[in-house]
GROMACS .gro file of C-alpha atoms in nm:
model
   67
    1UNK     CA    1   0.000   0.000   0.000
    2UNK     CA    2   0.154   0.320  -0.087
    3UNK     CA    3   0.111   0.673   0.058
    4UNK     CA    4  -0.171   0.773  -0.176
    5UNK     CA    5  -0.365   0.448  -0.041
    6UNK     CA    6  -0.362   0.575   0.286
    7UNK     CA    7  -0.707   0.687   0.228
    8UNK     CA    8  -0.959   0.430   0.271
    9UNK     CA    9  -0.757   0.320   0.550
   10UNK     CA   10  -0.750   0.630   0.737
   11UNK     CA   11  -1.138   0.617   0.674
   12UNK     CA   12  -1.153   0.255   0.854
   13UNK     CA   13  -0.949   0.409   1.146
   14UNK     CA   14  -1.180   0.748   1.167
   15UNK     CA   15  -1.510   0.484   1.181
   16UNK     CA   16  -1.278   0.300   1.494
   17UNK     CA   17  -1.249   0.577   1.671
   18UNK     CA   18  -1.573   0.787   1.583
   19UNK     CA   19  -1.427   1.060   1.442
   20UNK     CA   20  -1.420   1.254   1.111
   21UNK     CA   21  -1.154   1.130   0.858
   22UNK     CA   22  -1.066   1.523   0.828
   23UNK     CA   23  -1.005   1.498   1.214
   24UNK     CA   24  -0.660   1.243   1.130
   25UNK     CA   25  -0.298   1.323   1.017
   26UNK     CA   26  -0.020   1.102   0.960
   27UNK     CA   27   0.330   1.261   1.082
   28UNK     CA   28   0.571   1.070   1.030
   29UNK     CA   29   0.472   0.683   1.088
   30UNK     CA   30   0.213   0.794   1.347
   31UNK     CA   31  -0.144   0.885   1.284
   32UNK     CA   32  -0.249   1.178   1.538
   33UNK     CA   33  -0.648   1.312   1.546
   34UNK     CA   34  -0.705   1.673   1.637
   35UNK     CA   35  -0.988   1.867   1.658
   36UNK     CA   36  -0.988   2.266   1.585
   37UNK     CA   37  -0.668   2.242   1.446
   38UNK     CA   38  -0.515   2.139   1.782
   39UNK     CA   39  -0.398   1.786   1.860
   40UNK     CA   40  -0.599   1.575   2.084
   41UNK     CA   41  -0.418   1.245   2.072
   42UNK     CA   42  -0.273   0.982   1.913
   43UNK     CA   43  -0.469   0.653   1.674
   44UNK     CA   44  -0.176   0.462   1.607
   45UNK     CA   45   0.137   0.379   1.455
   46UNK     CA   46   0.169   0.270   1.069
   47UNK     CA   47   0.219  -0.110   1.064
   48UNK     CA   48   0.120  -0.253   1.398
   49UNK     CA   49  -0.217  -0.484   1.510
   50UNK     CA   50  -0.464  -0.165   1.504
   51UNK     CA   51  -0.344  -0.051   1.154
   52UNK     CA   52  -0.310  -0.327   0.986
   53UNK     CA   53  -0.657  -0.450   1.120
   54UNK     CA   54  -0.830  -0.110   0.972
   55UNK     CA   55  -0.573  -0.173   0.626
   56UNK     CA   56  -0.716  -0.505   0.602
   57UNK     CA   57  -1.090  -0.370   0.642
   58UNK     CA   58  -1.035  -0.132   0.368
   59UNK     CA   59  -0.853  -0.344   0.135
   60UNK     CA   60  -1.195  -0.615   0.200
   61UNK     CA   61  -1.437  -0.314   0.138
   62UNK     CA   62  -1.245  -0.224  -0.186
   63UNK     CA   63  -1.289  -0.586  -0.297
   64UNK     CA   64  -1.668  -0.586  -0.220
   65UNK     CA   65  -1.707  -0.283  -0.431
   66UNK     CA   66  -1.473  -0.432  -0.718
   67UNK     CA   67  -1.207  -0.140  -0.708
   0.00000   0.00000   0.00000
């Protein structure tokens, strides 16, 4: 998956944590949320369990849809 993928999965991650997808920024390897342009916390970092779980969801949705 490269960089311009990170899309649907960012989407995946944003339905985990109830957020907006506008509300997440990757920096680095880590994905941060912030709200009002400050930043309110951490999601995760880019290749362990809870990323790959929300990379997997999106690749599965993609599938569904026939992309």
């Amino acid at each position: 998956m490269t960089t311009e993928n990170f899309a649907p999965v960012l989407q995946q991650l944003a339905a985990r944590e109830g957020i907006d997808v506008s509300d997440l920024y990757i920096e680095g390897n880590v994905v941060f949320k912030h709200k009002d342009g400050w930043m309110t916390g951490t999601v995760c970092q880019i290749g362990t369990p809870y990323w790959n779980a929300a990379k997997t969801s999106a690749e599965v949705l993609a599938r569904l849809r026939g992309q």
